[in-house]
Amino acid sequence: MNGIHDMGGMHGFGPIAPEPGEAVFHETWERRMFGLRRAMTSPPGFSIDRFRFLRETMPPAIYLTWSYYEHWYFATALSLLQAGMITIDELRTGRAAAGRPKRNDAMRPADVDHAMRAGGKFARAVNTPPRFSLGQAVAARNLNPTGHTRLPRYARGKRGLIHHWHGGHVFPDSSARGGGECPQHLYTVMFSARELWGGDAAPNDKVYLDLWESYLDPT
Amino acid sequence: MNGIHDMGGMHGFGPIAPEPGEAVFHETWERRMFGLRRAMTSPPGFSIDRFRFLRETMPPAIYLTWSYYEHWYFATALSLLQAGMITIDELRTGRAAAGRPKRNDAMRPADVDHAMRAGGKFARAVNTPPRFSLGQAVAARNLNPTGHTRLPRYARGKRGLIHHWHGGHVFPDSSARGGGECPQHLYTVMFSARELWGGDAAPNDKVYLDLWESYLDPT
Amino acid sequence: MAQDHPHDHEHLVGQVPSDPALRIKALESVLLELGLVDPATIDAWIETYETRIGPHNGAKVVARAWVDPAYRQRLLADGSAAIAEMDLLGVQGQHMVVVENTPSVHNLVVCTLCSCYPWPLLGLPPRWYKSAPYRSRAVMDPRSVLREFGVELSPDVEIRVWDSTAEIRYLVLPERPPGTEKMSEGDLASLVTRDAMIGTARVGPPSTRTP
Amino acid sequence: MAQDHPHDHEHLVGQVPSDPALRIKALESVLLELGLVDPATIDAWIETYETRIGPHNGAKVVARAWVDPAYRQRLLADGSAAIAEMDLLGVQGQHMVVVENTPSVHNLVVCTLCSCYPWPLLGLPPRWYKSAPYRSRAVMDPRSVLREFGVELSPDVEIRVWDSTAEIRYLVLPERPPGTEKMSEGDLASLVTRDAMIGTARVGPPSTRTP
């Protein structure tokens, strides 16, 4: 979706504010939300892509107002609501409705180290050969799906060169809608800053994006 | 600027909410802000383009949260602040600082009808002939200025046909920064929906934009 | 004038009253004290747009075009000149283009970058016209927008969206509904709605008309 | 699962506690009651990223590359494999690419669409990395971004911005500062800052280093 999250190339957000000596978490509730997200049992079919997509569906003014771990809250709570695993009343009151069964299969502390080390692998076999070769000229397609995509607006329709081939990776556009992993070849594509931003950009600057095969056309 | 105001082609703002029997104004303060804006003495060099640009510089979360006549307030107050015609204390308290001179040249009620009928003419003579002719194929430039522009992001780099020539018109990009009217030829350019939004758009649909000559290249 | 002072922004939003009524009252009071505004002039502007100027102006133009083929032709060829004949040009509507709906073409007007709108013919824009949902979607997905207004178009109909990026203002000339052949120009004007002249509605026949 | 319920959104934002501490406490309490989370596991995850995992991991990789040319070569050729040698892969950093700064090339890492970041090597991202100002401007105007971090680059230097749009994570291999020829790998690692591995800082010589 062409949402407020797709910020690359926007003006008007003001200065960056680096914070010397910044702590890992600023508030106790940030710490709790982080740990809760990592430790909790997710709905069936949940994925990092679904998690990102739900964050993108936040009302734009809320997206800009709520801070990072509040985005996590939003997507987590919404995923549970959508799966029927929690009710709005429970989210409001902090108390489970009477008579709800209690599960006993949540992640245990002893599982954390393994989950941290082994989790988050997205490379997958793809049976077809890659369509593009290193150095090949490609154009990012002009796609405007209402669902999740990892092709930012600023790159659409722009021409670049295949810089690297990563093999097959889970395709987020499918995974985010619960449509399965549908892996595709993934490439790093190099775009010149001038192609992306016009003649005022520095002549030698480049922007590299990781783009799935179906985002690309040969030119 | 590529600001939050440049909304064409975004998803995620939810349904449109037409309001049957809607009043011209919803709140008394909307009515006052409208009348104030039309009646007040503006800073020297103020223009509708400057007014629009100041609205665009609102912090994006505020832009999305404040309603329309609050945008007017923001741009009006900021223009007066920038011109030194008002202070932040005066805006906060609603009282002019002690010893401020009082002017006597504000618009009078008898001037309103004429201002309504005769105001807002932006056609200007341009000494050069128009660069483009009817039916000519053009491309909107990939411009990303930090200042005001009336070339929306969704049309940049896209190809269309000259549909109409309007003669010379005040150039907002210049007028908005106090750089003078610098009139340019103005054209209506027809873009196919598929050129703008890709192959999922309806094949016959079109979008027409009014674009100044310096926004365009021949193709 | 040409300079921007980024600090003013936060300054402004953070320091002025958060209640818009108080905020705008404060601005009005100071401008009044400084002689930068005459309250009677404020009232005159409000009165102009609350009572004198509104969609009934545009409706007069539409009805004239429906009954007078020569006027219709002039209107489509040079909107400003034809509307000037009826003395209906004005601020936010000096440079007018009129676009005509037909069985095969439907026009829709938007301003994606702000909320440009033909004030002299339609009055001040409704809230939805100024809203992010309308501004964002009208150019990319006009059919879903029209559906929310209850207008379902055949896939064969060509939609022309007019994004008001300059000081040109657009008015849609809707199709004259069937069963109105004997109606007077004045009665026809009373059928024409604001939304029909923006392009988010059709003009219904007299019996089924909704306000 | 595949369906979206747009009404849930407003529902959610409007009906849950507005204070994030209360809101998140409520969520945690319900999940605990339902047996969907073990509080000790929450603590273990927090402890992992507050104490064990952080920029000191990435710094080890950088220092190793500085002292061991063969490792540097393996690291640039296949980041994941070379980092696996040091047992430093993990969630949000299984597919690693390392990009090298030189006198003529400066690399900068961003995630415009969310906040992707190499957790196993740098820990959790700082607030500015997740902020709209950084995400919006890094790809379009990296020089102004770098200037805000005090990094002024000659116009001759080629900037390469890496927008983390997939599950590939990027680490910048900064230039080894002069005057460090005799330093041990461990001492070198202590020079390497988080920002230098994102690309918003250089590594300064030992005497002028700032935290």
PDB file of N, CA and C in Angstrom, chain C residues 17-97:
ATOM      1  N   PRO C  17      -2.898  28.617  21.999  1.00  0.00           N
ATOM      2  CA  PRO C  17      -3.936  27.793  22.648  1.00  0.00           C
ATOM      3  C   PRO C  17      -4.276  26.568  21.803  1.00  0.00           C
ATOM      4  N   SER C  18      -4.486  25.437  22.482  1.00  0.00           N
ATOM      5  CA  SER C  18      -4.775  24.216  21.723  1.00  0.00           C
ATOM      6  C   SER C  18      -6.232  24.197  21.245  1.00  0.00           C
ATOM      7  N   ASP C  19      -7.102  24.907  21.895  1.00  0.00           N
ATOM      8  CA  ASP C  19      -8.490  24.990  21.449  1.00  0.00           C
ATOM      9  C   ASP C  19      -8.573  25.957  20.264  1.00  0.00           C
ATOM     10  N   PRO C  20      -8.999  25.451  19.098  1.00  0.00           N
ATOM     11  CA  PRO C  20      -9.003  26.340  17.924  1.00  0.00           C
ATOM     12  C   PRO C  20      -9.867  27.585  18.115  1.00  0.00           C
ATOM     13  N   ALA C  21     -10.929  27.469  18.873  1.00  0.00           N
ATOM     14  CA  ALA C  21     -11.784  28.639  19.094  1.00  0.00           C
ATOM     15  C   ALA C  21     -11.003  29.752  19.800  1.00  0.00           C
ATOM     16  N   LEU C  22     -10.242  29.372  20.816  1.00  0.00           N
ATOM     17  CA  LEU C  22      -9.448  30.368  21.549  1.00  0.00           C
ATOM     18  C   LEU C  22      -8.316  30.909  20.688  1.00  0.00           C
ATOM     19  N   ARG C  23      -7.708  29.995  19.953  1.00  0.00           N
ATOM     20  CA  ARG C  23      -6.563  30.354  19.114  1.00  0.00           C
ATOM     21  C   ARG C  23      -6.957  31.396  18.070  1.00  0.00           C
ATOM     22  N   ILE C  24      -8.093  31.161  17.452  1.00  0.00           N
ATOM     23  CA  ILE C  24      -8.523  32.034  16.361  1.00  0.00           C
ATOM     24  C   ILE C  24      -9.113  33.324  16.921  1.00  0.00           C
ATOM     25  N   LYS C  25      -9.729  33.227  18.073  1.00  0.00           N
ATOM     26  CA  LYS C  25     -10.215  34.443  18.741  1.00  0.00           C
ATOM     27  C   LYS C  25      -9.039  35.349  19.102  1.00  0.00           C
ATOM     28  N   ALA C  26      -7.961  34.737  19.589  1.00  0.00           N
ATOM     29  CA  ALA C  26      -6.778  35.522  19.963  1.00  0.00           C
ATOM     30  C   ALA C  26      -6.202  36.238  18.741  1.00  0.00           C
ATOM     31  N   LEU C  27      -6.104  35.512  17.636  1.00  0.00           N
ATOM     32  CA  LEU C  27      -5.586  36.123  16.406  1.00  0.00           C
ATOM     33  C   LEU C  27      -6.470  37.283  15.976  1.00  0.00           C
ATOM     34  N   GLU C  28      -7.763  37.063  15.980  1.00  0.00           N
ATOM     35  CA  GLU C  28      -8.689  38.115  15.561  1.00  0.00           C
ATOM     36  C   GLU C  28      -8.553  39.341  16.476  1.00  0.00           C
ATOM     37  N   SER C  29      -8.459  39.101  17.774  1.00  0.00           N
ATOM     38  CA  SER C  29      -8.387  40.215  18.729  1.00  0.00           C
ATOM     39  C   SER C  29      -7.141  41.067  18.502  1.00  0.00           C
ATOM     40  N   VAL C  30      -6.007  40.395  18.276  1.00  0.00           N
ATOM     41  CA  VAL C  30      -4.767  41.148  18.074  1.00  0.00           C
ATOM     42  C   VAL C  30      -4.824  41.932  16.766  1.00  0.00           C
ATOM     43  N   LEU C  31      -5.308  41.308  15.725  1.00  0.00           N
ATOM     44  CA  LEU C  31      -5.362  42.010  14.438  1.00  0.00           C
ATOM     45  C   LEU C  31      -6.300  43.212  14.524  1.00  0.00           C
ATOM     46  N   LEU C  32      -7.345  43.057  15.273  1.00  0.00           N
ATOM     47  CA  LEU C  32      -8.274  44.162  15.488  1.00  0.00           C
ATOM     48  C   LEU C  32      -7.583  45.293  16.235  1.00  0.00           C
ATOM     49  N   GLU C  33      -6.887  44.959  17.315  1.00  0.00           N
ATOM     50  CA  GLU C  33      -6.168  45.978  18.093  1.00  0.00           C
ATOM     51  C   GLU C  33      -5.133  46.710  17.248  1.00  0.00           C
ATOM     52  N   LEU C  34      -4.491  45.976  16.350  1.00  0.00           N
ATOM     53  CA  LEU C  34      -3.428  46.570  15.525  1.00  0.00           C
ATOM     54  C   LEU C  34      -3.986  47.266  14.288  1.00  0.00           C
ATOM     55  N   GLY C  35      -5.276  47.248  14.131  1.00  0.00           N
ATOM     56  CA  GLY C  35      -5.880  47.892  12.966  1.00  0.00           C
ATOM     57  C   GLY C  35      -5.630  47.140  11.678  1.00  0.00           C
ATOM     58  N   LEU C  36      -5.357  45.855  11.779  1.00  0.00           N
ATOM     59  CA  LEU C  36      -5.088  45.056  10.575  1.00  0.00           C
ATOM     60  C   LEU C  36      -6.352  44.406  10.036  1.00  0.00           C
ATOM     61  N   VAL C  37      -7.457  44.594  10.730  1.00  0.00           N
ATOM     62  CA  VAL C  37      -8.712  44.058  10.209  1.00  0.00           C
ATOM     63  C   VAL C  37      -9.872  44.884  10.768  1.00  0.00           C
ATOM     64  N   ASP C  38     -10.916  44.961   9.955  1.00  0.00           N
ATOM     65  CA  ASP C  38     -12.147  45.644  10.350  1.00  0.00           C
ATOM     66  C   ASP C  38     -13.199  44.551  10.570  1.00  0.00           C
ATOM     67  N   PRO C  39     -13.746  44.444  11.765  1.00  0.00           N
ATOM     68  CA  PRO C  39     -14.675  43.331  12.026  1.00  0.00           C
ATOM     69  C   PRO C  39     -15.896  43.336  11.107  1.00  0.00           C
ATOM     70  N   ALA C  40     -16.298  44.497  10.682  1.00  0.00           N
ATOM     71  CA  ALA C  40     -17.448  44.547   9.771  1.00  0.00           C
ATOM     72  C   ALA C  40     -17.095  43.917   8.422  1.00  0.00           C
ATOM     73  N   THR C  41     -15.822  43.990   8.066  1.00  0.00           N
ATOM     74  CA  THR C  41     -15.390  43.376   6.806  1.00  0.00           C
ATOM     75  C   THR C  41     -15.371  41.857   6.943  1.00  0.00           C
ATOM     76  N   ILE C  42     -14.962  41.379   8.113  1.00  0.00           N
ATOM     77  CA  ILE C  42     -15.049  39.935   8.374  1.00  0.00           C
ATOM     78  C   ILE C  42     -16.492  39.473   8.176  1.00  0.00           C
ATOM     79  N   ASP C  43     -17.403  40.197   8.794  1.00  0.00           N
ATOM     80  CA  ASP C  43     -18.819  39.819   8.692  1.00  0.00           C
ATOM     81  C   ASP C  43     -19.297  39.837   7.244  1.00  0.00           C
ATOM     82  N   ALA C  44     -18.832  40.820   6.496  1.00  0.00           N
ATOM     83  CA  ALA C  44     -19.286  40.938   5.099  1.00  0.00           C
ATOM     84  C   ALA C  44     -18.801  39.751   4.264  1.00  0.00           C
ATOM     85  N   TRP C  45     -17.579  39.311   4.503  1.00  0.00           N
ATOM     86  CA  TRP C  45     -17.066  38.146   3.764  1.00  0.00           C
ATOM     87  C   TRP C  45     -17.851  36.891   4.140  1.00  0.00           C
ATOM     88  N   ILE C  46     -18.084  36.717   5.437  1.00  0.00           N
ATOM     89  CA  ILE C  46     -18.834  35.538   5.873  1.00  0.00           C
ATOM     90  C   ILE C  46     -20.220  35.525   5.245  1.00  0.00           C
ATOM     91  N   GLU C  47     -20.864  36.676   5.306  1.00  0.00           N
ATOM     92  CA  GLU C  47     -22.227  36.798   4.784  1.00  0.00           C
ATOM     93  C   GLU C  47     -22.258  36.479   3.283  1.00  0.00           C
ATOM     94  N   THR C  48     -21.218  36.935   2.585  1.00  0.00           N
ATOM     95  CA  THR C  48     -21.157  36.690   1.139  1.00  0.00           C
ATOM     96  C   THR C  48     -21.182  35.195   0.828  1.00  0.00           C
ATOM     97  N   TYR C  49     -20.396  34.434   1.569  1.00  0.00           N
ATOM     98  CA  TYR C  49     -20.282  33.005   1.245  1.00  0.00           C
ATOM     99  C   TYR C  49     -21.294  32.136   1.989  1.00  0.00           C
ATOM    100  N   GLU C  50     -21.910  32.682   3.006  1.00  0.00           N
ATOM    101  CA  GLU C  50     -22.959  31.890   3.669  1.00  0.00           C
ATOM    102  C   GLU C  50     -24.310  32.066   2.992  1.00  0.00           C
ATOM    103  N   THR C  51     -24.499  33.196   2.334  1.00  0.00           N
ATOM    104  CA  THR C  51     -25.847  33.438   1.811  1.00  0.00           C
ATOM    105  C   THR C  51     -25.886  33.716   0.314  1.00  0.00           C
ATOM    106  N   ARG C  52     -24.913  34.475  -0.226  1.00  0.00           N
ATOM    107  CA  ARG C  52     -25.051  34.898  -1.620  1.00  0.00           C
ATOM    108  C   ARG C  52     -24.461  33.905  -2.604  1.00  0.00           C
ATOM    109  N   ILE C  53     -23.324  33.316  -2.214  1.00  0.00           N
ATOM    110  CA  ILE C  53     -22.573  32.499  -3.174  1.00  0.00           C
ATOM    111  C   ILE C  53     -22.666  31.036  -2.763  1.00  0.00           C
ATOM    112  N   GLY C  54     -23.061  30.204  -3.706  1.00  0.00           N
ATOM    113  CA  GLY C  54     -23.188  28.782  -3.406  1.00  0.00           C
ATOM    114  C   GLY C  54     -23.520  28.021  -4.667  1.00  0.00           C
ATOM    115  N   PRO C  55     -23.816  26.745  -4.529  1.00  0.00           N
ATOM    116  CA  PRO C  55     -24.048  25.894  -5.698  1.00  0.00           C
ATOM    117  C   PRO C  55     -25.193  26.356  -6.598  1.00  0.00           C
ATOM    118  N   HIS C  56     -26.073  27.209  -6.054  1.00  0.00           N
ATOM    119  CA  HIS C  56     -27.149  27.716  -6.924  1.00  0.00           C
ATOM    120  C   HIS C  56     -26.575  28.522  -8.085  1.00  0.00           C
ATOM    121  N   ASN C  57     -25.397  29.106  -7.898  1.00  0.00           N
ATOM    122  CA  ASN C  57     -24.765  29.834  -9.010  1.00  0.00           C
ATOM    123  C   ASN C  57     -24.351  28.881 -10.125  1.00  0.00           C
ATOM    124  N   GLY C  58     -23.652  27.840  -9.737  1.00  0.00           N
ATOM    125  CA  GLY C  58     -23.248  26.854 -10.738  1.00  0.00           C
ATOM    126  C   GLY C  58     -24.452  26.228 -11.417  1.00  0.00           C
ATOM    127  N   ALA C  59     -25.492  25.991 -10.621  1.00  0.00           N
ATOM    128  CA  ALA C  59     -26.697  25.361 -11.174  1.00  0.00           C
ATOM    129  C   ALA C  59     -27.335  26.226 -12.263  1.00  0.00           C
ATOM    130  N   LYS C  60     -27.243  27.532 -12.094  1.00  0.00           N
ATOM    131  CA  LYS C  60     -27.776  28.432 -13.134  1.00  0.00           C
ATOM    132  C   LYS C  60     -27.024  28.256 -14.449  1.00  0.00           C
ATOM    133  N   VAL C  61     -25.707  28.120 -14.324  1.00  0.00           N
ATOM    134  CA  VAL C  61     -24.882  27.940 -15.526  1.00  0.00           C
ATOM    135  C   VAL C  61     -25.242  26.617 -16.211  1.00  0.00           C
ATOM    136  N   VAL C  62     -25.391  25.578 -15.417  1.00  0.00           N
ATOM    137  CA  VAL C  62     -25.711  24.260 -15.967  1.00  0.00           C
ATOM    138  C   VAL C  62     -27.072  24.286 -16.664  1.00  0.00           C
ATOM    139  N   ALA C  63     -28.052  24.863 -15.976  1.00  0.00           N
ATOM    140  CA  ALA C  63     -29.399  24.893 -16.560  1.00  0.00           C
ATOM    141  C   ALA C  63     -29.409  25.689 -17.865  1.00  0.00           C
ATOM    142  N   ARG C  64     -28.692  26.793 -17.899  1.00  0.00           N
ATOM    143  CA  ARG C  64     -28.613  27.590 -19.130  1.00  0.00           C
ATOM    144  C   ARG C  64     -28.023  26.749 -20.269  1.00  0.00           C
ATOM    145  N   ALA C  65     -26.963  26.003 -19.926  1.00  0.00           N
ATOM    146  CA  ALA C  65     -26.332  25.175 -20.968  1.00  0.00           C
ATOM    147  C   ALA C  65     -27.270  24.076 -21.450  1.00  0.00           C
ATOM    148  N   TRP C  66     -28.121  23.598 -20.558  1.00  0.00           N
ATOM    149  CA  TRP C  66     -29.056  22.545 -20.952  1.00  0.00           C
ATOM    150  C   TRP C  66     -30.137  23.065 -21.900  1.00  0.00           C
ATOM    151  N   VAL C  67     -30.552  24.300 -21.683  1.00  0.00           N
ATOM    152  CA  VAL C  67     -31.665  24.806 -22.507  1.00  0.00           C
ATOM    153  C   VAL C  67     -31.203  25.579 -23.726  1.00  0.00           C
ATOM    154  N   ASP C  68     -29.936  26.008 -23.723  1.00  0.00           N
ATOM    155  CA  ASP C  68     -29.466  26.898 -24.794  1.00  0.00           C
ATOM    156  C   ASP C  68     -28.232  26.289 -25.444  1.00  0.00           C
ATOM    157  N   PRO C  69     -28.408  25.570 -26.556  1.00  0.00           N
ATOM    158  CA  PRO C  69     -27.273  24.870 -27.187  1.00  0.00           C
ATOM    159  C   PRO C  69     -26.126  25.802 -27.565  1.00  0.00           C
ATOM    160  N   ALA C  70     -26.441  27.032 -27.954  1.00  0.00           N
ATOM    161  CA  ALA C  70     -25.355  27.952 -28.314  1.00  0.00           C
ATOM    162  C   ALA C  70     -24.565  28.336 -27.072  1.00  0.00           C
ATOM    163  N   TYR C  71     -25.289  28.536 -25.958  1.00  0.00           N
ATOM    164  CA  TYR C  71     -24.587  28.856 -24.711  1.00  0.00           C
ATOM    165  C   TYR C  71     -23.732  27.664 -24.281  1.00  0.00           C
ATOM    166  N   ARG C  72     -24.280  26.477 -24.370  1.00  0.00           N
ATOM    167  CA  ARG C  72     -23.521  25.274 -24.028  1.00  0.00           C
ATOM    168  C   ARG C  72     -22.207  25.219 -24.805  1.00  0.00           C
ATOM    169  N   GLN C  73     -22.314  25.520 -26.093  1.00  0.00           N
ATOM    170  CA  GLN C  73     -21.121  25.491 -26.936  1.00  0.00           C
ATOM    171  C   GLN C  73     -20.089  26.526 -26.473  1.00  0.00           C
ATOM    172  N   ARG C  74     -20.566  27.727 -26.191  1.00  0.00           N
ATOM    173  CA  ARG C  74     -19.641  28.769 -25.716  1.00  0.00           C
ATOM    174  C   ARG C  74     -19.031  28.379 -24.368  1.00  0.00           C
ATOM    175  N   LEU C  75     -19.838  27.763 -23.531  1.00  0.00           N
ATOM    176  CA  LEU C  75     -19.386  27.376 -22.189  1.00  0.00           C
ATOM    177  C   LEU C  75     -18.262  26.346 -22.254  1.00  0.00           C
ATOM    178  N   LEU C  76     -18.425  25.374 -23.152  1.00  0.00           N
ATOM    179  CA  LEU C  76     -17.409  24.325 -23.264  1.00  0.00           C
ATOM    180  C   LEU C  76     -16.167  24.840 -23.990  1.00  0.00           C
ATOM    181  N   ALA C  77     -16.358  25.817 -24.871  1.00  0.00           N
ATOM    182  CA  ALA C  77     -15.220  26.346 -25.630  1.00  0.00           C
ATOM    183  C   ALA C  77     -14.401  27.324 -24.783  1.00  0.00           C
ATOM    184  N   ASP C  78     -15.054  28.135 -23.987  1.00  0.00           N
ATOM    185  CA  ASP C  78     -14.360  29.129 -23.154  1.00  0.00           C
ATOM    186  C   ASP C  78     -15.197  29.383 -21.916  1.00  0.00           C
ATOM    187  N   GLY C  79     -14.940  28.587 -20.903  1.00  0.00           N
ATOM    188  CA  GLY C  79     -15.738  28.640 -19.673  1.00  0.00           C
ATOM    189  C   GLY C  79     -15.770  30.027 -19.058  1.00  0.00           C
ATOM    190  N   SER C  80     -14.623  30.664 -18.952  1.00  0.00           N
ATOM    191  CA  SER C  80     -14.574  31.970 -18.302  1.00  0.00           C
ATOM    192  C   SER C  80     -15.464  32.977 -19.020  1.00  0.00           C
ATOM    193  N   ALA C  81     -15.368  33.015 -20.335  1.00  0.00           N
ATOM    194  CA  ALA C  81     -16.147  34.008 -21.087  1.00  0.00           C
ATOM    195  C   ALA C  81     -17.640  33.736 -20.949  1.00  0.00           C
ATOM    196  N   ALA C  82     -18.027  32.482 -21.029  1.00  0.00           N
ATOM    197  CA  ALA C  82     -19.456  32.162 -20.964  1.00  0.00           C
ATOM    198  C   ALA C  82     -20.014  32.406 -19.560  1.00  0.00           C
ATOM    199  N   ILE C  83     -19.196  32.153 -18.557  1.00  0.00           N
ATOM    200  CA  ILE C  83     -19.652  32.391 -17.179  1.00  0.00           C
ATOM    201  C   ILE C  83     -19.672  33.891 -16.891  1.00  0.00           C
ATOM    202  N   ALA C  84     -18.740  34.632 -17.510  1.00  0.00           N
ATOM    203  CA  ALA C  84     -18.757  36.094 -17.374  1.00  0.00           C
ATOM    204  C   ALA C  84     -20.050  36.680 -17.935  1.00  0.00           C
ATOM    205  N   GLU C  85     -20.586  36.056 -18.970  1.00  0.00           N
ATOM    206  CA  GLU C  85     -21.881  36.523 -19.508  1.00  0.00           C
ATOM    207  C   GLU C  85     -22.944  36.543 -18.407  1.00  0.00           C
ATOM    208  N   MET C  86     -22.834  35.603 -17.488  1.00  0.00           N
ATOM    209  CA  MET C  86     -23.825  35.521 -16.402  1.00  0.00           C
ATOM    210  C   MET C  86     -23.330  36.230 -15.143  1.00  0.00           C
ATOM    211  N   ASP C  87     -22.207  36.919 -15.273  1.00  0.00           N
ATOM    212  CA  ASP C  87     -21.645  37.694 -14.166  1.00  0.00           C
ATOM    213  C   ASP C  87     -21.357  36.808 -12.948  1.00  0.00           C
ATOM    214  N   LEU C  88     -20.781  35.633 -13.197  1.00  0.00           N
ATOM    215  CA  LEU C  88     -20.552  34.701 -12.091  1.00  0.00           C
ATOM    216  C   LEU C  88     -19.078  34.324 -11.912  1.00  0.00           C
ATOM    217  N   LEU C  89     -18.174  35.116 -12.480  1.00  0.00           N
ATOM    218  CA  LEU C  89     -16.764  34.893 -12.160  1.00  0.00           C
ATOM    219  C   LEU C  89     -16.452  35.543 -10.814  1.00  0.00           C
ATOM    220  N   GLY C  90     -15.326  35.184 -10.245  1.00  0.00           N
ATOM    221  CA  GLY C  90     -14.922  35.806  -8.984  1.00  0.00           C
ATOM    222  C   GLY C  90     -13.687  35.126  -8.428  1.00  0.00           C
ATOM    223  N   VAL C  91     -13.295  35.558  -7.253  1.00  0.00           N
ATOM    224  CA  VAL C  91     -12.078  35.041  -6.646  1.00  0.00           C
ATOM    225  C   VAL C  91     -12.194  33.522  -6.469  1.00  0.00           C
ATOM    226  N   GLN C  92     -11.130  32.808  -6.747  1.00  0.00           N
ATOM    227  CA  GLN C  92     -11.117  31.338  -6.779  1.00  0.00           C
ATOM    228  C   GLN C  92     -12.037  30.790  -7.865  1.00  0.00           C
ATOM    229  N   GLY C  93     -12.149  31.553  -8.940  1.00  0.00           N
ATOM    230  CA  GLY C  93     -12.939  31.073 -10.057  1.00  0.00           C
ATOM    231  C   GLY C  93     -12.968  32.109 -11.173  1.00  0.00           C
ATOM    232  N   GLN C  94     -11.790  32.636 -11.496  1.00  0.00           N
ATOM    233  CA  GLN C  94     -11.681  33.595 -12.600  1.00  0.00           C
ATOM    234  C   GLN C  94     -11.335  32.880 -13.898  1.00  0.00           C
ATOM    235  N   HIS C  95     -10.684  31.734 -13.760  1.00  0.00           N
ATOM    236  CA  HIS C  95     -10.194  31.015 -14.944  1.00  0.00           C
ATOM    237  C   HIS C  95     -10.900  29.675 -14.973  1.00  0.00           C
ATOM    238  N   MET C  96     -12.039  29.645 -15.671  1.00  0.00           N
ATOM    239  CA  MET C  96     -12.929  28.494 -15.563  1.00  0.00           C
ATOM    240  C   MET C  96     -12.867  27.593 -16.790  1.00  0.00           C
ATOM    241  N   VAL C  97     -12.855  26.302 -16.512  1.00  0.00           N
ATOM    242  CA  VAL C  97     -12.998  25.309 -17.576  1.00  0.00           C
ATOM    243  C   VAL C  97     -14.188  24.429 -17.201  1.00  0.00           C
TER     244      VAL C  97
END
